[in-house]
Structure formats: structure tokens, C-alpha cells
């Protein structure tokens, strides 16, 4: 299906792709350069991937490098958002929460900053990636991380109403449907997909989430080799509500741009009103069985 509007007047978003390492200072420098480039190109909102702050070698290093939301690192991004005058989706911050002293574990926290640097929303990843994929190595996110307790209501931004999620969450369509039914127009899945699951599932899952919710999907991704123990797939992209990939990053660190056409989204939802046709009387709501 064709996109009928590509006017320069539509809001422009930037999707940033990076290769984070355990070096937090260098990671910030890399991300800040991309955010400044996004602002120079006219974006109103820039998306950074999961683990934009760092990718550690092991759980102990993850815990050692983590910070609270009011720490120095988020302070730097607050200043950056103000300086550049654009919103920032910080896609997966290793957060020492208020229960840090008791648990000695962290949250994987998606932070949304407005163009004045204020925190307008936080979402703590609810589905933790504890998997064993042959050829990719085991992943035990729960060794260092606590699952978040709830979803975050979609947030109004200059690009549209954004529903916050993180990486592995994309495998659970109930979450995306809940956000869409709560009013989301853009779903965002900042990620660090592996080299085996990436080629097999990355684009398929993102396009499926866009089609079933009739939302734009924005997925900023880690890419390349972070250190001797880990590498990520990359292929950051934006998918429109019809399921078409409208922007995609090339190999390596960089950014891609896309315009968000909410009139197109509304037109599509009117022409194909799937949410009006749902039958919760038959199969329950959002995947929950009927009582």
C-alpha cells in the first residue's frame, strides 16, 4: 500500500544505531554525536537503543557500572536534550532503583526525555531475556535485573503518542495490543538482538507488531562487536502501520530518518478497522482466557 504523504512538514524522527562497550564515557560521546546530527537534520525526536549507556562483559560488571536515574549519566542526557532542543528515547538504561540496597539488582529502564530535558516517562522492561540459543550463547538477564511491575501509558510527543517497550518485549503481542488500545500511535522497541535471532526474527517481529496494531514501529538497535563475549545484529529500522519498512540503518554505527504521518495511520485504521472487529467474547482480551 502506498504512502500518500511524504511532506517535509510531517514530524521527522531519527533512529540511532551504536556499538556500546563497557566504556560509558566513550558511549556517551558516540550517542551525543548522533543526537546532535539528528537535531541538525531537523528531527524532533531521537531514539537510542537498549544498553545505550554500556554493554558489560558479565553481570558483576553490569551491576558495578549501573547508576540511579538522578546520576551523572542521565544528567548528561538531560543537558543534551536541552542543548539540542529535541526529545530523546533512551532505550534501556541500567537503572539502580529505589530498592537497590535491598536487592542489589537493577532495572532495564526505557527513559523518555522531552526537549527541556525533563523525564516525562519511564518504563521498566517487564519480559526478561533468559534464553539459550545455539550459536548465540546463553542470556540470563535475570541474573542482574528485576522485571518491571507494569506498563506505561502511551505518551504524547511531537511525533505522536508513543508506547514504550524494550527488545524481548516484542515477542509478546499482548503488550503491543495493550499499548495500541491505550492510544499508542508509535511503538518503540530499542534492542540488542543477537546474531542468530536477528536474521531469523528481527524484521518479521517488528513488521508483525506494526501490522497487528496499525502503529508505526521504531526500533533502534545495537550493532557489531561490543567486546570479546558479545555482538549484536543491528538493522535499526522504522516500520509504518501497513508493515512497510520506511527507513533502515546501514551497517555500523549511524542513524536513519523517517517521517511520521498520523493522517495515513488514521486513514488505514478507518479502512481496515481491526480493533472494531475483535471478539473478546470468544477468546478473551489481550490473550487472557475467558473465565
mmCIF file of C-alpha atoms in Angstrom:
data_model
loop_
_atom_site.group_PDB
_atom_site.id
_atom_site.type_symbol
_atom_site.label_atom_id
_atom_site.label_comp_id
_atom_site.label_asym_id
_atom_site.label_seq_id
_atom_site.Cartn_x
_atom_site.Cartn_y
_atom_site.Cartn_z
ATOM 1 C CA UNK A 1 0.000 0.000 0.000
ATOM 2 C CA UNK A 2 1.439 3.375 -0.982
ATOM 3 C CA UNK A 3 2.259 6.132 1.460
ATOM 4 C CA UNK A 4 0.416 9.118 0.104
ATOM 5 C CA UNK A 5 2.045 11.812 2.217
ATOM 6 C CA UNK A 6 5.780 12.435 2.484
ATOM 7 C CA UNK A 7 5.661 16.170 3.119
ATOM 8 C CA UNK A 8 8.584 17.840 4.820
ATOM 9 C CA UNK A 9 6.035 19.291 7.238
ATOM 10 C CA UNK A 10 5.480 15.868 8.839
ATOM 11 C CA UNK A 11 7.410 15.219 12.082
ATOM 12 C CA UNK A 12 10.837 13.732 11.493
ATOM 13 C CA UNK A 13 12.326 11.102 13.821
ATOM 14 C CA UNK A 14 15.895 9.811 13.972
ATOM 15 C CA UNK A 15 16.807 6.223 14.835
ATOM 16 C CA UNK A 16 20.341 5.845 16.165
ATOM 17 C CA UNK A 17 22.473 2.709 15.862
ATOM 18 C CA UNK A 18 25.560 2.273 18.041
ATOM 19 C CA UNK A 19 28.057 -0.316 19.282
ATOM 20 C CA UNK A 20 28.179 0.182 23.039
ATOM 21 C CA UNK A 21 31.125 -1.123 25.069
ATOM 22 C CA UNK A 22 31.892 -1.106 28.808
ATOM 23 C CA UNK A 23 33.347 2.424 28.316
ATOM 24 C CA UNK A 24 30.489 4.684 29.444
ATOM 25 C CA UNK A 25 32.284 7.933 28.612
ATOM 26 C CA UNK A 26 33.027 6.877 25.030
ATOM 27 C CA UNK A 27 29.473 5.551 24.604
ATOM 28 C CA UNK A 28 28.063 8.911 25.669
ATOM 29 C CA UNK A 29 30.341 10.721 23.239
ATOM 30 C CA UNK A 30 29.168 8.476 20.373
ATOM 31 C CA UNK A 31 25.486 8.849 21.239
ATOM 32 C CA UNK A 32 25.783 12.607 21.703
ATOM 33 C CA UNK A 33 27.314 12.990 18.239
ATOM 34 C CA UNK A 34 24.376 11.118 16.697
ATOM 35 C CA UNK A 35 21.814 13.125 18.675
ATOM 36 C CA UNK A 36 23.429 16.396 17.567
ATOM 37 C CA UNK A 37 23.383 15.168 13.969
ATOM 38 C CA UNK A 38 19.686 14.265 14.345
ATOM 39 C CA UNK A 39 18.964 17.766 15.630
ATOM 40 C CA UNK A 40 20.931 19.324 12.767
ATOM 41 C CA UNK A 41 18.854 17.329 10.270
ATOM 42 C CA UNK A 42 15.614 18.577 11.815
ATOM 43 C CA UNK A 43 14.413 15.612 13.883
ATOM 44 C CA UNK A 44 12.023 16.315 16.728
ATOM 45 C CA UNK A 45 12.798 13.041 18.497
ATOM 46 C CA UNK A 46 15.844 10.743 18.528
ATOM 47 C CA UNK A 47 15.710 7.083 19.555
ATOM 48 C CA UNK A 48 18.698 5.342 21.156
ATOM 49 C CA UNK A 49 18.923 1.550 21.559
ATOM 50 C CA UNK A 50 18.812 -0.709 24.564
ATOM 51 C CA UNK A 51 22.051 -0.538 26.572
ATOM 52 C CA UNK A 52 22.970 2.828 25.026
ATOM 53 C CA UNK A 53 24.830 3.516 28.295
ATOM 54 C CA UNK A 54 27.056 0.402 28.170
ATOM 55 C CA UNK A 55 27.277 -3.292 27.337
ATOM 56 C CA UNK A 56 29.180 -5.069 30.100
ATOM 57 C CA UNK A 57 31.146 -8.306 29.944
ATOM 58 C CA UNK A 58 29.299 -10.037 32.797
ATOM 59 C CA UNK A 59 26.567 -9.444 35.429
ATOM 60 C CA UNK A 60 29.062 -8.233 38.032
ATOM 61 C CA UNK A 61 30.334 -5.525 35.683
ATOM 62 C CA UNK A 62 26.746 -4.613 34.753
ATOM 63 C CA UNK A 63 25.897 -4.003 38.397
ATOM 64 C CA UNK A 64 29.117 -2.081 39.045
ATOM 65 C CA UNK A 65 28.564 0.290 36.089
ATOM 66 C CA UNK A 66 24.855 0.909 36.759
ATOM 67 C CA UNK A 67 23.562 4.246 38.077
ATOM 68 C CA UNK A 68 20.361 5.729 39.501
ATOM 69 C CA UNK A 69 18.158 7.919 37.315
ATOM 70 C CA UNK A 70 19.481 11.012 39.063
ATOM 71 C CA UNK A 71 23.106 10.044 38.425
ATOM 72 C CA UNK A 72 25.728 11.707 36.252
ATOM 73 C CA UNK A 73 24.958 9.822 33.055
ATOM 74 C CA UNK A 74 21.271 10.731 32.827
ATOM 75 C CA UNK A 75 22.272 14.239 33.829
ATOM 76 C CA UNK A 76 24.411 14.369 30.686
ATOM 77 C CA UNK A 77 21.499 13.284 28.505
ATOM 78 C CA UNK A 78 19.209 15.800 30.199
ATOM 79 C CA UNK A 79 21.643 18.554 29.254
ATOM 80 C CA UNK A 80 21.979 17.117 25.730
ATOM 81 C CA UNK A 81 18.200 17.157 25.158
ATOM 82 C CA UNK A 82 18.067 20.790 26.300
ATOM 83 C CA UNK A 83 21.055 21.774 24.203
ATOM 84 C CA UNK A 84 19.659 20.147 21.039
ATOM 85 C CA UNK A 85 16.020 21.037 21.661
ATOM 86 C CA UNK A 86 14.660 17.580 20.851
ATOM 87 C CA UNK A 87 13.031 14.668 22.662
ATOM 88 C CA UNK A 88 15.134 11.594 23.496
ATOM 89 C CA UNK A 89 14.039 7.974 23.798
ATOM 90 C CA UNK A 90 16.777 6.380 25.901
ATOM 91 C CA UNK A 91 16.035 2.805 25.167
ATOM 92 C CA UNK A 92 17.379 0.746 28.019
ATOM 93 C CA UNK A 93 19.235 2.367 30.903
ATOM 94 C CA UNK A 94 20.799 0.122 33.569
ATOM 95 C CA UNK A 95 18.957 1.684 36.497
ATOM 96 C CA UNK A 96 19.701 1.337 40.178
ATOM 97 C CA UNK A 97 16.179 1.695 41.533
ATOM 98 C CA UNK A 98 14.994 2.697 44.969
ATOM 99 C CA UNK A 99 15.282 -0.945 46.062
ATOM 100 C CA UNK A 100 18.961 -1.231 45.062
ATOM 101 C CA UNK A 101 20.247 -1.510 48.641
ATOM 102 C CA UNK A 102 17.871 -4.389 49.370
ATOM 103 C CA UNK A 103 18.058 -6.312 46.081
ATOM 104 C CA UNK A 104 21.496 -5.486 44.626
ATOM 105 C CA UNK A 105 19.788 -5.821 41.241
ATOM 106 C CA UNK A 106 18.814 -3.252 38.629
ATOM 107 C CA UNK A 107 16.028 -2.419 36.177
ATOM 108 C CA UNK A 108 16.288 -2.198 32.400
ATOM 109 C CA UNK A 109 14.637 1.199 32.134
ATOM 110 C CA UNK A 110 13.393 2.988 28.998
ATOM 111 C CA UNK A 111 13.562 6.719 29.753
ATOM 112 C CA UNK A 112 11.754 9.366 27.699
ATOM 113 C CA UNK A 113 13.055 12.946 27.943
ATOM 114 C CA UNK A 114 11.346 15.994 26.487
ATOM 115 C CA UNK A 115 13.159 18.823 24.708
ATOM 116 C CA UNK A 116 13.735 20.607 28.012
ATOM 117 C CA UNK A 117 15.480 17.561 29.467
ATOM 118 C CA UNK A 118 12.668 16.558 31.814
ATOM 119 C CA UNK A 119 11.861 12.889 32.383
ATOM 120 C CA UNK A 120 8.301 12.501 31.099
ATOM 121 C CA UNK A 121 8.050 8.686 31.280
ATOM 122 C CA UNK A 122 9.932 5.612 32.465
ATOM 123 C CA UNK A 123 9.158 2.014 31.553
ATOM 124 C CA UNK A 124 10.982 -0.879 33.210
ATOM 125 C CA UNK A 125 11.291 -3.947 30.994
ATOM 126 C CA UNK A 126 8.683 -6.496 32.001
ATOM 127 C CA UNK A 127 9.882 -9.520 29.990
ATOM 128 C CA UNK A 128 13.453 -10.526 30.815
ATOM 129 C CA UNK A 129 15.528 -12.384 28.258
ATOM 130 C CA UNK A 130 16.538 -15.693 29.855
ATOM 131 C CA UNK A 131 17.209 -17.877 26.813
ATOM 132 C CA UNK A 132 19.691 -20.367 25.361
ATOM 133 C CA UNK A 133 20.058 -20.078 21.581
ATOM 134 C CA UNK A 134 22.540 -22.456 19.916
ATOM 135 C CA UNK A 135 25.295 -20.464 18.270
ATOM 136 C CA UNK A 136 24.480 -17.272 20.162
ATOM 137 C CA UNK A 137 25.394 -18.143 23.742
ATOM 138 C CA UNK A 138 23.180 -18.145 26.839
ATOM 139 C CA UNK A 139 21.470 -14.965 28.011
ATOM 140 C CA UNK A 140 20.401 -14.643 31.658
ATOM 141 C CA UNK A 141 19.106 -11.115 32.078
ATOM 142 C CA UNK A 142 17.508 -12.036 35.413
ATOM 143 C CA UNK A 143 20.964 -12.597 36.923
ATOM 144 C CA UNK A 144 21.294 -8.847 37.309
ATOM 145 C CA UNK A 145 17.848 -7.422 36.513
ATOM 146 C CA UNK A 146 14.393 -7.280 38.106
ATOM 147 C CA UNK A 147 11.329 -7.329 35.824
ATOM 148 C CA UNK A 148 9.284 -4.143 35.817
ATOM 149 C CA UNK A 149 5.900 -4.222 37.572
ATOM 150 C CA UNK A 150 3.699 -2.508 34.971
ATOM 151 C CA UNK A 151 3.249 -0.985 31.534
ATOM 152 C CA UNK A 152 3.483 2.769 30.942
ATOM 153 C CA UNK A 153 0.573 4.607 29.356
ATOM 154 C CA UNK A 154 1.369 5.996 25.894
ATOM 155 C CA UNK A 155 2.949 9.450 25.988
ATOM 156 C CA UNK A 156 2.124 12.387 23.714
ATOM 157 C CA UNK A 157 5.206 13.664 21.867
ATOM 158 C CA UNK A 158 5.744 15.950 18.848
ATOM 159 C CA UNK A 159 5.780 12.819 16.643
ATOM 160 C CA UNK A 160 2.661 11.161 18.096
ATOM 161 C CA UNK A 161 1.628 9.053 21.092
ATOM 162 C CA UNK A 162 4.468 6.681 21.942
ATOM 163 C CA UNK A 163 4.150 3.311 23.655
ATOM 164 C CA UNK A 164 7.333 2.238 25.424
ATOM 165 C CA UNK A 165 8.775 -1.278 25.294
ATOM 166 C CA UNK A 166 12.245 -2.867 25.145
ATOM 167 C CA UNK A 167 13.739 -5.567 22.901
ATOM 168 C CA UNK A 168 12.478 -9.002 24.092
ATOM 169 C CA UNK A 169 9.072 -7.410 24.785
ATOM 170 C CA UNK A 170 8.419 -7.531 21.026
ATOM 171 C CA UNK A 171 7.865 -11.302 21.289
ATOM 172 C CA UNK A 172 4.728 -10.691 23.367
ATOM 173 C CA UNK A 173 1.944 -9.259 21.180
ATOM 174 C CA UNK A 174 -0.289 -8.790 24.217
ATOM 175 C CA UNK A 175 1.925 -5.874 25.284
ATOM 176 C CA UNK A 176 1.755 -4.133 21.902
ATOM 177 C CA UNK A 177 -2.012 -4.646 21.690
ATOM 178 C CA UNK A 178 -2.445 -3.208 25.182
ATOM 179 C CA UNK A 179 -0.438 -0.116 24.222
ATOM 180 C CA UNK A 180 -2.364 0.310 20.960
ATOM 181 C CA UNK A 181 -5.703 0.010 22.725
ATOM 182 C CA UNK A 182 -4.469 2.620 25.215
ATOM 183 C CA UNK A 183 -3.920 5.041 22.333
ATOM 184 C CA UNK A 184 -0.379 4.416 21.089
ATOM 185 C CA UNK A 185 0.411 5.525 17.530
ATOM 186 C CA UNK A 186 4.121 4.668 17.666
ATOM 187 C CA UNK A 187 5.577 1.587 19.345
ATOM 188 C CA UNK A 188 9.267 1.637 20.137
ATOM 189 C CA UNK A 189 11.477 -1.417 20.649
ATOM 190 C CA UNK A 190 15.042 -0.331 21.445
ATOM 191 C CA UNK A 191 17.067 -3.515 21.216
ATOM 192 C CA UNK A 192 20.290 -5.500 21.276
ATOM 193 C CA UNK A 193 19.342 -8.557 19.187
ATOM 194 C CA UNK A 194 21.829 -11.377 18.763
ATOM 195 C CA UNK A 195 23.495 -12.658 15.625
ATOM 196 C CA UNK A 196 21.287 -15.777 15.369
ATOM 197 C CA UNK A 197 17.852 -14.453 16.366
ATOM 198 C CA UNK A 198 18.449 -11.216 14.432
ATOM 199 C CA UNK A 199 18.450 -12.593 10.871
ATOM 200 C CA UNK A 200 15.650 -15.031 11.712
ATOM 201 C CA UNK A 201 13.195 -12.915 13.695
ATOM 202 C CA UNK A 202 14.080 -9.196 13.923
ATOM 203 C CA UNK A 203 12.329 -7.724 10.889
ATOM 204 C CA UNK A 204 9.499 -10.286 10.939
ATOM 205 C CA UNK A 205 8.556 -9.463 14.520
ATOM 206 C CA UNK A 206 8.757 -5.696 14.030
ATOM 207 C CA UNK A 207 6.597 -5.791 10.910
ATOM 208 C CA UNK A 208 4.101 -8.094 12.631
ATOM 209 C CA UNK A 209 3.771 -5.718 15.594
ATOM 210 C CA UNK A 210 3.184 -2.809 13.187
ATOM 211 C CA UNK A 211 0.562 -4.663 11.137
ATOM 212 C CA UNK A 212 -1.444 -6.069 14.035
ATOM 213 C CA UNK A 213 -1.548 -2.767 15.954
ATOM 214 C CA UNK A 214 -1.657 -0.420 12.928
ATOM 215 C CA UNK A 215 1.080 1.624 14.585
ATOM 216 C CA UNK A 216 4.414 2.927 13.450
ATOM 217 C CA UNK A 217 7.205 0.819 14.953
ATOM 218 C CA UNK A 218 10.581 2.391 15.717
ATOM 219 C CA UNK A 219 13.431 0.042 16.596
ATOM 220 C CA UNK A 220 16.869 1.452 17.442
ATOM 221 C CA UNK A 221 19.417 -1.349 17.679
ATOM 222 C CA UNK A 222 22.871 -2.157 18.902
ATOM 223 C CA UNK A 223 25.243 -3.402 16.192
ATOM 224 C CA UNK A 224 28.628 -5.042 15.834
ATOM 225 C CA UNK A 225 31.013 -6.461 18.425
ATOM 226 C CA UNK A 226 30.810 -4.905 21.888
ATOM 227 C CA UNK A 227 33.665 -6.947 23.366
ATOM 228 C CA UNK A 228 35.046 -10.467 23.165
ATOM 229 C CA UNK A 229 31.869 -12.005 24.635
ATOM 230 C CA UNK A 230 29.050 -10.302 22.745
ATOM 231 C CA UNK A 231 27.936 -8.966 19.365
ATOM 232 C CA UNK A 232 24.624 -7.533 18.117
ATOM 233 C CA UNK A 233 22.716 -7.720 14.842
ATOM 234 C CA UNK A 234 21.927 -4.050 14.140
ATOM 235 C CA UNK A 235 19.483 -3.288 11.282
ATOM 236 C CA UNK A 236 17.706 -0.444 13.101
ATOM 237 C CA UNK A 237 14.501 0.444 11.284
ATOM 238 C CA UNK A 238 11.160 2.216 11.153
ATOM 239 C CA UNK A 239 8.065 0.304 10.007
ATOM 240 C CA UNK A 240 4.831 2.036 9.005
ATOM 241 C CA UNK A 241 1.329 0.839 10.025
ATOM 242 C CA UNK A 242 0.969 -1.121 6.779
ATOM 243 C CA UNK A 243 4.082 -3.136 7.637
ATOM 244 C CA UNK A 244 6.424 -1.435 5.155
ATOM 245 C CA UNK A 245 9.989 -0.719 6.262
ATOM 246 C CA UNK A 246 10.289 3.008 5.535
ATOM 247 C CA UNK A 247 13.776 3.589 6.977
ATOM 248 C CA UNK A 248 16.696 1.324 7.777
ATOM 249 C CA UNK A 249 20.232 1.886 9.055
ATOM 250 C CA UNK A 250 23.169 0.630 7.021
ATOM 251 C CA UNK A 251 25.910 -1.483 8.590
ATOM 252 C CA UNK A 252 27.766 0.021 11.528
ATOM 253 C CA UNK A 253 27.002 2.985 13.791
ATOM 254 C CA UNK A 254 24.887 5.789 12.320
ATOM 255 C CA UNK A 255 21.303 6.921 12.019
ATOM 256 C CA UNK A 256 18.299 6.761 9.717
ATOM 257 C CA UNK A 257 15.382 9.176 9.406
ATOM 258 C CA UNK A 258 11.654 8.731 8.886
ATOM 259 C CA UNK A 259 8.606 10.979 8.796
ATOM 260 C CA UNK A 260 5.589 10.023 10.885
ATOM 261 C CA UNK A 261 2.321 10.510 9.005
ATOM 262 C CA UNK A 262 -0.528 10.226 11.501
ATOM 263 C CA UNK A 263 -3.148 11.093 8.879
ATOM 264 C CA UNK A 264 -2.025 7.997 6.968
ATOM 265 C CA UNK A 265 -2.272 5.958 10.168
ATOM 266 C CA UNK A 266 -5.818 7.176 10.842
ATOM 267 C CA UNK A 267 -6.832 6.546 7.236
ATOM 268 C CA UNK A 268 -5.532 2.994 7.403
ATOM 269 C CA UNK A 269 -7.336 2.299 10.681
ATOM 270 C CA UNK A 270 -10.548 3.578 9.130
ATOM 271 C CA UNK A 271 -10.170 1.450 6.001
ATOM 272 C CA UNK A 272 -9.187 -1.692 7.944
ATOM 273 C CA UNK A 273 -10.900 -1.354 11.358
ATOM 274 C CA UNK A 274 -9.497 -4.474 13.003
ATOM 275 C CA UNK A 275 -9.878 -3.206 16.556
ATOM 276 C CA UNK A 276 -13.613 -2.774 15.992
ATOM 277 C CA UNK A 277 -13.778 -6.367 14.771
ATOM 278 C CA UNK A 278 -12.081 -8.017 17.740
ATOM 279 C CA UNK A 279 -14.117 -10.700 19.568
ATOM 280 C CA UNK A 280 -13.100 -10.733 23.249
ATOM 281 C CA UNK A 281 -16.341 -12.628 23.931
ATOM 282 C CA UNK A 282 -14.757 -15.593 22.121
ATOM 283 C CA UNK A 283 -11.096 -15.506 23.062
ATOM 284 C CA UNK A 284 -10.788 -13.044 25.925
ATOM 285 C CA UNK A 285 -8.989 -9.733 25.935
ATOM 286 C CA UNK A 286 -5.295 -9.369 25.061
ATOM 287 C CA UNK A 287 -4.618 -13.097 25.179
ATOM 288 C CA UNK A 288 -6.171 -13.793 28.583
ATOM 289 C CA UNK A 289 -8.563 -16.781 28.535
ATOM 290 C CA UNK A 290 -12.177 -16.199 29.373
ATOM 291 C CA UNK A 291 -13.129 -17.068 32.934
#
